[in-house]
Coordinates of C-alpha atoms in Angstrom, one line a residue:
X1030 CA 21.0 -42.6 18.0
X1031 CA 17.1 -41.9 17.9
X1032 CA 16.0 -42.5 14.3
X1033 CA 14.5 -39.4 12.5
X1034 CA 11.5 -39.9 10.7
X1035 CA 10.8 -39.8 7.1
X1036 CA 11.0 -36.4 5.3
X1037 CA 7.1 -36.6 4.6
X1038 CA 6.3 -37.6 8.5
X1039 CA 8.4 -34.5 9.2
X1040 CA 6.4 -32.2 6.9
X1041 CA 3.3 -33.2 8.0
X1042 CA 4.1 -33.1 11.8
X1043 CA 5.1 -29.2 10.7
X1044 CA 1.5 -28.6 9.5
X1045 CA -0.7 -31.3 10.6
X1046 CA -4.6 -30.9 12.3
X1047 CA -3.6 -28.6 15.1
X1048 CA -1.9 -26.0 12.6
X1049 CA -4.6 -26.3 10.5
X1050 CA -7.5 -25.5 13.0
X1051 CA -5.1 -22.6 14.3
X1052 CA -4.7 -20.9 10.9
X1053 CA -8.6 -21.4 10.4
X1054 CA -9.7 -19.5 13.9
X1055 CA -6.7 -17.0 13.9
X1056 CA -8.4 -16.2 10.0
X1057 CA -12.0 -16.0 11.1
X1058 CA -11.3 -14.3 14.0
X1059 CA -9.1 -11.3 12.8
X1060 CA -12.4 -11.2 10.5
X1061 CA -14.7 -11.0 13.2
X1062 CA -12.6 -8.5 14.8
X1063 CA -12.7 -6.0 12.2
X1064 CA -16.2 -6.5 11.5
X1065 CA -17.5 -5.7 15.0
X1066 CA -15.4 -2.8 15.3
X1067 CA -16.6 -1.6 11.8
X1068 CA -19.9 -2.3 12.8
X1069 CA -19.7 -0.6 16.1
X1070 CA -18.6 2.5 14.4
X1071 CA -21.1 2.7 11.9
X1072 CA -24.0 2.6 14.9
X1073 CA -24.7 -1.8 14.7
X1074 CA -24.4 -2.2 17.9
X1075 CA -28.0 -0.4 19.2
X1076 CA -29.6 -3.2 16.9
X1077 CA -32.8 -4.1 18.4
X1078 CA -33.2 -8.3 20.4
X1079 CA -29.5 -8.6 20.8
X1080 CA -28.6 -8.7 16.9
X1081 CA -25.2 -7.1 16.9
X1082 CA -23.3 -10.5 17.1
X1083 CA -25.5 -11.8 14.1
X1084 CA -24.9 -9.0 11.8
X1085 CA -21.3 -9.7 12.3
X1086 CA -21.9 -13.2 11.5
X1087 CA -23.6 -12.0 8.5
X1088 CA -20.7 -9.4 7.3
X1089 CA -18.0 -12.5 7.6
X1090 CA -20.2 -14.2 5.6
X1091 CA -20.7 -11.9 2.9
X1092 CA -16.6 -11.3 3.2
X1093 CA -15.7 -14.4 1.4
X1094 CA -18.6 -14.6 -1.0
X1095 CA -21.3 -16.0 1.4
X1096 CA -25.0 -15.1 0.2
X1097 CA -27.0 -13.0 2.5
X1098 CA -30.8 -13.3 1.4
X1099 CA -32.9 -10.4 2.4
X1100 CA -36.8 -11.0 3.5
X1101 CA -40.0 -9.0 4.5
X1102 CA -43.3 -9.3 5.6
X1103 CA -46.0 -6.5 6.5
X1104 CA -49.3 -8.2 6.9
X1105 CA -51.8 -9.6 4.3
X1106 CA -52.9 -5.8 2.5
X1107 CA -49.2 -4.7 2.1
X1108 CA -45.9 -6.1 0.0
X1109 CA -42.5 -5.4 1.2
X1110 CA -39.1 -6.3 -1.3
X1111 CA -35.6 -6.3 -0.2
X1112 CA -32.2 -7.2 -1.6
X1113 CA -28.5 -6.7 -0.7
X1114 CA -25.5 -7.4 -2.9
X1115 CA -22.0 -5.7 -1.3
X1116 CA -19.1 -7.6 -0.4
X1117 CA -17.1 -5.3 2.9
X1118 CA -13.9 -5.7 1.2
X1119 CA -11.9 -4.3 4.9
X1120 CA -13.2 -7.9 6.0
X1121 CA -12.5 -9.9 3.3
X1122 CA -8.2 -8.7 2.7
X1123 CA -7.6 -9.1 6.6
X1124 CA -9.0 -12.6 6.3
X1125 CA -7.2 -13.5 2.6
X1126 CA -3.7 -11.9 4.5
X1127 CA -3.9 -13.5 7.7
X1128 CA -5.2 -17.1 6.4
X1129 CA -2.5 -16.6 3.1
X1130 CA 0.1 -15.8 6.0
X1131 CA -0.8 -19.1 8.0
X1132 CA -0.8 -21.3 5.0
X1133 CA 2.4 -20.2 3.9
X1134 CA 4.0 -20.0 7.4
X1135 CA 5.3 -23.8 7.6
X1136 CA 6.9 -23.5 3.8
X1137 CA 8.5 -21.2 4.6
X1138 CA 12.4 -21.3 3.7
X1139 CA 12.0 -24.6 2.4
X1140 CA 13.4 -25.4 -1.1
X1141 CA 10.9 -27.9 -2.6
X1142 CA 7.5 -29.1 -1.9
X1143 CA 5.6 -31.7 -3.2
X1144 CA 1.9 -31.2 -4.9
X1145 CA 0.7 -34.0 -3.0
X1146 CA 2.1 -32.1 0.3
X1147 CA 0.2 -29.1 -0.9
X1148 CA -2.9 -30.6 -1.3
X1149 CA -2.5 -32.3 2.0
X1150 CA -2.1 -29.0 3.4
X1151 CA -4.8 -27.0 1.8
X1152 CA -7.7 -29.8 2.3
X1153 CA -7.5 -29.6 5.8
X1154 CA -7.5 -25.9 5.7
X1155 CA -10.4 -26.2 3.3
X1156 CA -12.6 -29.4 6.0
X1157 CA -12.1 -27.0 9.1
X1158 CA -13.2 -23.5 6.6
X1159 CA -15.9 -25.4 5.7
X1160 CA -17.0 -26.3 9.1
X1161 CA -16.5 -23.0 10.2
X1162 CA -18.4 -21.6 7.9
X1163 CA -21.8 -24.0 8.3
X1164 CA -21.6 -22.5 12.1
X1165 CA -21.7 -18.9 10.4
X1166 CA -24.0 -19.7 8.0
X1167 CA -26.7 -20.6 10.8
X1168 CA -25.4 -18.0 13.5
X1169 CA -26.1 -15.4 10.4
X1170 CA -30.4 -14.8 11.1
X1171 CA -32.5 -12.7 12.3
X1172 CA -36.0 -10.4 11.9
X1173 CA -35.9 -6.5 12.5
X1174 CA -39.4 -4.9 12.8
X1175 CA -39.4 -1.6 11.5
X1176 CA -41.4 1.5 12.9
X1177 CA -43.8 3.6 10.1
X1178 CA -42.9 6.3 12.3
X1179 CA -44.8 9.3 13.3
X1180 CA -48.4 8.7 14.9
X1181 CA -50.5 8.8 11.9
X1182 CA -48.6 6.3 9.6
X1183 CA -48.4 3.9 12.9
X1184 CA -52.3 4.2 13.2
X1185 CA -53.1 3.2 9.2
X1186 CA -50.6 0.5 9.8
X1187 CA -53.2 -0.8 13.1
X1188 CA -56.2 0.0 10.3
X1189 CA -55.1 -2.4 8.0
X1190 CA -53.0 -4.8 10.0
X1191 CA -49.7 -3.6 8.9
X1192 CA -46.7 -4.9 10.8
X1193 CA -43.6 -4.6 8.4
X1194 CA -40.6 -6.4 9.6
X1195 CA -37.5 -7.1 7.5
X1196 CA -34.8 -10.1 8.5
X1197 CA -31.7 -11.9 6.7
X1198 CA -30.6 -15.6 6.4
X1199 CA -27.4 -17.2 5.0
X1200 CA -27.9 -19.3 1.4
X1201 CA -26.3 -22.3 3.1
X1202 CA -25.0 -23.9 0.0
X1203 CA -24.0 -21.2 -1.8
X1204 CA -22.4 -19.9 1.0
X1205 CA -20.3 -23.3 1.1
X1206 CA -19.4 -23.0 -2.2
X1207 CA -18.6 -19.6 -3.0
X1208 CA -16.6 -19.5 1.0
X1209 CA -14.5 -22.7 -0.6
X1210 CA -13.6 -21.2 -3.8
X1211 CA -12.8 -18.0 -1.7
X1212 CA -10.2 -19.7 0.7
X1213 CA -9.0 -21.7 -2.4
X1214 CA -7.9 -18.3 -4.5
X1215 CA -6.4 -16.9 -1.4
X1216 CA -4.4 -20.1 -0.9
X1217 CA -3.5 -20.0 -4.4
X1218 CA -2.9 -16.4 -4.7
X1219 CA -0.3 -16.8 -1.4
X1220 CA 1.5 -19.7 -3.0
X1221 CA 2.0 -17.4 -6.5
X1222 CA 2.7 -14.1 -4.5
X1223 CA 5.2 -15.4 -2.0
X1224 CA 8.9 -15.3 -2.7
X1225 CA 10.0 -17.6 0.5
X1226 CA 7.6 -20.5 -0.5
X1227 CA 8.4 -23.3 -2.5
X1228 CA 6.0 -24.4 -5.5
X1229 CA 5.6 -27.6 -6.9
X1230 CA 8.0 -29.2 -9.4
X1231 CA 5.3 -29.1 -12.1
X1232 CA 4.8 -25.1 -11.1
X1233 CA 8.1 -23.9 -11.0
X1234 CA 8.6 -22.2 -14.4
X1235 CA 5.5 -19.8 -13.1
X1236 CA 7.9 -18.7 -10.6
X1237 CA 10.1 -16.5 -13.0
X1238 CA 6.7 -15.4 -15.7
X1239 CA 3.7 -15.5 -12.8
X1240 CA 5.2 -14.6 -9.6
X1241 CA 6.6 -11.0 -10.0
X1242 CA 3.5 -10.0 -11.7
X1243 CA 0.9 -11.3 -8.7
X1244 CA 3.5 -9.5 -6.3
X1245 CA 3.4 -6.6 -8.0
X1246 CA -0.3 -6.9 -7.9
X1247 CA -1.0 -7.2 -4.6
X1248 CA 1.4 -4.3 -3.3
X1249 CA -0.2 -2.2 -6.0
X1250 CA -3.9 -3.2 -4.3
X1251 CA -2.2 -2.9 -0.4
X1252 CA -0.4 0.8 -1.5
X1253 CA -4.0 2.0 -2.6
X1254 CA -5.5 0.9 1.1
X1255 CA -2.5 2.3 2.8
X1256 CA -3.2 5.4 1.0
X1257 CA -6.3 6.2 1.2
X1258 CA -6.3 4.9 4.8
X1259 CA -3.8 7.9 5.5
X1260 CA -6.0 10.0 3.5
X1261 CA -8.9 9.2 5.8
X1262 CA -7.4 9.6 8.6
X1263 CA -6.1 13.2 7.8
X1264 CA -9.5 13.7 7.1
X1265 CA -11.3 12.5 9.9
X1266 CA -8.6 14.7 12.4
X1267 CA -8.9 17.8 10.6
X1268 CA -12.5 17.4 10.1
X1269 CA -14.2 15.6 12.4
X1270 CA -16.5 12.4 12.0
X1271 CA -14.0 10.3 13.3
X1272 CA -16.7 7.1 14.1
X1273 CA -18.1 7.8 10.3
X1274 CA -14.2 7.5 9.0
X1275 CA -13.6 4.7 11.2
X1276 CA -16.5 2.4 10.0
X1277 CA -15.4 3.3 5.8
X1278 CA -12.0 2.0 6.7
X1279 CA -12.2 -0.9 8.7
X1280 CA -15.7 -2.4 6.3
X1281 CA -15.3 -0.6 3.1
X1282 CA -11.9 1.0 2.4
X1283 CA -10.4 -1.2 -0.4
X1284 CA -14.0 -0.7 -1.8
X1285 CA -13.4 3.1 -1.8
X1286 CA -9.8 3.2 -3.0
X1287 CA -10.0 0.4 -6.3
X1288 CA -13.0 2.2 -7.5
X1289 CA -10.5 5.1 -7.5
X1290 CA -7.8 3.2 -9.2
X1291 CA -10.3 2.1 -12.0
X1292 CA -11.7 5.6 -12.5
X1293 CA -7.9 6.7 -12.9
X1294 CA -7.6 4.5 -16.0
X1295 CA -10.2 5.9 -17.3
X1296 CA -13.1 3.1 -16.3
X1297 CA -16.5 4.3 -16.5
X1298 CA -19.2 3.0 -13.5
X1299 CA -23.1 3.4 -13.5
X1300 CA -25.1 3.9 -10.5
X1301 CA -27.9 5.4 -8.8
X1302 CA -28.5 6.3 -4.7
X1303 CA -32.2 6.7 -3.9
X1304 CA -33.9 7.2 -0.7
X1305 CA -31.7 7.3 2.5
X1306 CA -29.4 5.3 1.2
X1307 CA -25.5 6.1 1.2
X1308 CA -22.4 4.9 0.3
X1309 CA -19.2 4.8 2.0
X1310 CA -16.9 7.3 -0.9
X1311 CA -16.5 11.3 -0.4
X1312 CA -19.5 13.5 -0.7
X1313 CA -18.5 14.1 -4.5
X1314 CA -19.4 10.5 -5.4
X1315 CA -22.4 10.3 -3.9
X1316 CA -23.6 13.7 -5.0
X1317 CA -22.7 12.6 -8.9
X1318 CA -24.7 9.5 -7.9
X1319 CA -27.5 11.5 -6.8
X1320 CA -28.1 14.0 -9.9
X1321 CA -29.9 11.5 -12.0
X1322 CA -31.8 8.5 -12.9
X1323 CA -28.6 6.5 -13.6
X1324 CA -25.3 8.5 -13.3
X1325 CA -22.5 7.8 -14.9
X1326 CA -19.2 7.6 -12.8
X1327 CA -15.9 8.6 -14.8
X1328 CA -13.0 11.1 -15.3
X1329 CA -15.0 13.6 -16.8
X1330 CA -17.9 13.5 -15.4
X1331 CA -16.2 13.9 -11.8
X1332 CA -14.4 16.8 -12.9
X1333 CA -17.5 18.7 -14.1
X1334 CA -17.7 18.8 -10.2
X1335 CA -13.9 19.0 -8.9
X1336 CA -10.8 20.0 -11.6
X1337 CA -9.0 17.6 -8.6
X1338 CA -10.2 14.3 -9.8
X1339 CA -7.2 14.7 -12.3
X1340 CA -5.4 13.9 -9.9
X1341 CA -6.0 10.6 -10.0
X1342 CA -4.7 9.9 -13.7
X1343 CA -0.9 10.8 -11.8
X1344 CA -1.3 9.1 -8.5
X1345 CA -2.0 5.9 -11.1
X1346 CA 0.9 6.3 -13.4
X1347 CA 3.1 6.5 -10.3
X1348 CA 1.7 3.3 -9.0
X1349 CA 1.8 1.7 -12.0
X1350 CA 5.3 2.8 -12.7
X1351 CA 6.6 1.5 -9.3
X1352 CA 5.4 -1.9 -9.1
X1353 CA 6.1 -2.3 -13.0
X1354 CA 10.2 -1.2 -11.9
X1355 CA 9.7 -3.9 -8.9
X1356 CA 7.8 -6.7 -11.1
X1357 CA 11.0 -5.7 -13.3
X1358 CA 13.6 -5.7 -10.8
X1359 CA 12.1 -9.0 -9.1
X1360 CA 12.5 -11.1 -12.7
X1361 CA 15.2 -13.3 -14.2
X1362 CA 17.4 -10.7 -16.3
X1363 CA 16.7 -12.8 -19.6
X1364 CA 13.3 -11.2 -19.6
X1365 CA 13.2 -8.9 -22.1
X1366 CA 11.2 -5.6 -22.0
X1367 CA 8.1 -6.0 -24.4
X1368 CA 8.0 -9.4 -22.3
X1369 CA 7.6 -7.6 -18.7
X1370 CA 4.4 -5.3 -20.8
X1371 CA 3.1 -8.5 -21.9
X1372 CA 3.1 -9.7 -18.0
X1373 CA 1.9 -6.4 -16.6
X1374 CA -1.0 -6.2 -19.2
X1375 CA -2.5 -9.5 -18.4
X1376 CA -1.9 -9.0 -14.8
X1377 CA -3.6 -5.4 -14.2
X1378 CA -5.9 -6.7 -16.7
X1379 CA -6.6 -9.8 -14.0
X1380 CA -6.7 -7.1 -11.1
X1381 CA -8.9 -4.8 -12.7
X1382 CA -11.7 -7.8 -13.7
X1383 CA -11.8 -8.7 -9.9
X1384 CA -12.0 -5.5 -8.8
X1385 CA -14.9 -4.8 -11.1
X1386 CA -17.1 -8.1 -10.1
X1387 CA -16.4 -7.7 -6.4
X1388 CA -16.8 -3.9 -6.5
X1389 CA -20.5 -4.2 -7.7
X1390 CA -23.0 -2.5 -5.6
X1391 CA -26.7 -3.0 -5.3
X1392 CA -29.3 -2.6 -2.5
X1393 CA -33.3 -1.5 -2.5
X1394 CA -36.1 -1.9 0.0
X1395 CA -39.5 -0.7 0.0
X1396 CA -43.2 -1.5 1.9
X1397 CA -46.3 -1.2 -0.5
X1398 CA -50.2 -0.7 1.0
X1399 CA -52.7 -1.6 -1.2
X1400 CA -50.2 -1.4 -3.8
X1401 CA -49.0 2.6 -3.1
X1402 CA -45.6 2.8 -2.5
X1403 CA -43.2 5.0 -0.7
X1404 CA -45.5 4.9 1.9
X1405 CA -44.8 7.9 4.4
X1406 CA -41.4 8.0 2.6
X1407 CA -38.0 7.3 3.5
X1408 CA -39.6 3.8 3.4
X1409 CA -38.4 2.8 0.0
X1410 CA -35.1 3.2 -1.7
X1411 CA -32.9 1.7 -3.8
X1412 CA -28.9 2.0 -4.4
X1413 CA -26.6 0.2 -7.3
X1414 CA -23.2 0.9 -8.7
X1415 CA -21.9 -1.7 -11.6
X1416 CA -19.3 -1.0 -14.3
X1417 CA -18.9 -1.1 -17.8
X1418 CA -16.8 -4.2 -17.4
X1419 CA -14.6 -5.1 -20.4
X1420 CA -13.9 -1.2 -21.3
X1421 CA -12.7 -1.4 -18.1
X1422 CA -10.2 -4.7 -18.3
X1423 CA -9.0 -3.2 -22.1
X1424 CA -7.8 0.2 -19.9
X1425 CA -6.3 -2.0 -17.7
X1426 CA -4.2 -3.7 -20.1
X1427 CA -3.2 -1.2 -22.1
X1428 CA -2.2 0.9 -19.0
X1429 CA -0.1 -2.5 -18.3
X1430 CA 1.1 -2.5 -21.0
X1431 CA 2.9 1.0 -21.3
X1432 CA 3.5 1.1 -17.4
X1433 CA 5.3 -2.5 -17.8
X1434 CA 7.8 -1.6 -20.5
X1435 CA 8.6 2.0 -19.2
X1436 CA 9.1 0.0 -16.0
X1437 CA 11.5 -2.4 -17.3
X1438 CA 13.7 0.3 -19.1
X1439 CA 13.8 1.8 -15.5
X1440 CA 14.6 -1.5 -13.7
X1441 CA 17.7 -2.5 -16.7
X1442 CA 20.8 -0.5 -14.5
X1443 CA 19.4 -2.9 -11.2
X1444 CA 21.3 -6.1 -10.9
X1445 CA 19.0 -9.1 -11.4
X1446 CA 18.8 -13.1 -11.1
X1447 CA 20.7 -14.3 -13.8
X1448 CA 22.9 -11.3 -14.9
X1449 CA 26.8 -11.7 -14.5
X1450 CA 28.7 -8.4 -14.2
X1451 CA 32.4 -8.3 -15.8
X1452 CA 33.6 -8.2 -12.2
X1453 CA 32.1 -11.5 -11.6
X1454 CA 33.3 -13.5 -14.6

């Protein structure tokens, strides 16, 4: 008889090096993918000196909470500023579901799992994510130089020696750490959300309190792509603009659609779009962002423009009320109702605090001569959107809160772990 290994030799031949580089390249390119194809549809790809594979280098980057540092320069009489914080949130969930799917993929239907196994697992994901994103980093560069356009502004930028050019680099070490704690919440997120993946001995009572919340979470955050997806797509076949619909989908659709969801319970945003600027949201957004100095971005203020925004208070509740039934339905029957609230609260509390700090929005540019501004205009402009952050996590718990009880009286005739009918006894 040929003698079997040891359990751990087993577990580690399962999900050893070659596993791990697999999972890491499947990740980034599935990334990659959908930027290009993002970018191609929003017009990247006529980017002067061959920069179109950069710029994708630079969106991936940005995806998992790499730094992209703008820079100018425009001779020694003019001043050029430029800055860029936007995270293409299309990018970033196919990466987090395709590199949660190939961490999880050797546990699966397994009963236990060791920490130490874990941590095995995940540190070489994390050595080969790291790598991977060095070579980003440095791939991530290059210098644009812009036009003043028509023939007069191009002749007072030969008078006084004005050569404006714009570029981007990668903050290497911030871009190192921010990409490791990235992968490392994914990881983590996949090992809480998954039902077919053993946790660690130490872990397992989170799997009855912690688990159908983060579940319900995450199909709450996918329903709201799916949706508005759908949406755009009706859109861009009835109405045309197909490439423009194309490029909001596959770089900034979950940016769209959980600004939405937070609006629906009532969260209030601030922003301003200046200048040629746009953003990737219907033309009712970005006309409320237009109308003054700093807008304000809510419920009411949206319906001072379209009763329809309404809408979006009911297309919440029913959310809400459906993944509270299935956090419900997915708990140990000894869970008692005001318990499930207390779980839905914190968790769409959670959910709306990371949708409001990677939702954040802020970009300006601009070329000074001799210290005039807006030279020639459409030169300068500026764009931000931020929220009013903890009015918005106290919505989102107290939504939780209702949606979660309401949802657990609905779930009480579904059979559950735990429960014994009189037929069974």
């Amino acid at each position: 008889m040929i003698p079997q290994p040891p359990f751990d030799q087993a577990v580690v031949a399962r999900h050893g090096w070659a596993q791990a580089v697999a999972t890491v390249l499947v990740a980034l390119g599935a990334m990659g993918v959908v930027a290009a194809l993002g970018l191609w549809a929003a017009g990247a790809s006529d980017l002067p000196d061959n920069a179109f594979p950069r710029v994708v280098a630079a969106t991936v980057v940005t995806a998992v909470g790499g730094t992209i540092k703008l820079s100018g320069s425009a001779g020694g009489l003019a001043d050029t500023k430029a800055g860029l914080t936007v995270i293409p949130l299309s990018v970033s969930l196919t990466g987090a579901l395709v590199l949660g799917a190939g961490f999880l993929r050797p546990l699966w239907h397994r009963a236990v799992a060791a920490g130490r196994e874990l941590a095995g697992w995940a540190a070489r994901i994390a050595v080969l994510w790291l790598a991977a994103l060095l070579a980003l980093a440095y791939a991530a560069r290059q210098t644009f130089k812009l036009s003043l356009g028509d023939d007069t502004l191009s002749d007072l930028g030969d008078l006084f020696g004005v050569s404006p050019e714009v570029g981007f680099t990668t903050d290497v070490p911030q871009t190192l750490l921010f990409g490791l704690l990235w992968m490392a919440g994914v990881l983590l997120l996949a090992l809480l959300v998954s039902t077919r993946a053993p946790l660690p001995g130490r872990l397992v009572p989170l799997q009855e309190s912690v688990r159908p919340a983060a579940h319900a979470m995450v199909v709450l955050l996918l329903a709201y792509v799916v949706l508005g997806t759908l949406i755009a797509l009706v859109v861009a076949v009835t109405r045309g603009h197909a490439r423009e619909t194309l490029a909001v989908i596959l770089l900034g659709m979950p940016n769209l659609v959980w600004l939405t969801l937070t609006i629906g319970l009532g969260a209030t945003w601030n922003g301003r779009v200046e200048g040629p600027f746009g953003l990737p949201m219907p033309h009712l957004l970005d006309e409320v962002l237009r109308s003054k100095d700093t807008a304000t971005l809510n419920l009411r203020t949206l319906a001072e423009h379209d009763g329809r925004v309404w809408w979006l208070v009911v297309v919440d509740a029913v959310l809400l009320l459906a993944v509270a039934f299935l956090m419900a339905a997915r708990s140990p029957a000894r869970v008692r109702a005001w318990q499930h609230a207390v779980h839905m609260a914190v968790a769409l509390a959670l959910t709306v605090l990371m949708i409001c700090l990677v939702g954040r929005i802020s970009a300006q540019y601009g070329l000074s001569v001799l210290g005039i501004g807006d030279l020639g205009g459409g030169l300068d402009g500026k764009l931000f959107l931020e929220p009013e952050l903890w009015a918005a996590v106290g919505l989102g718990a107290l939504w939780g809160l209702v949606t979660g009880f309401l949802g657990a009286l609905l779930a009480r005739p579904v059979r559950r772990k735990g429960e014994i009918k009189p037929a069974d006894a």
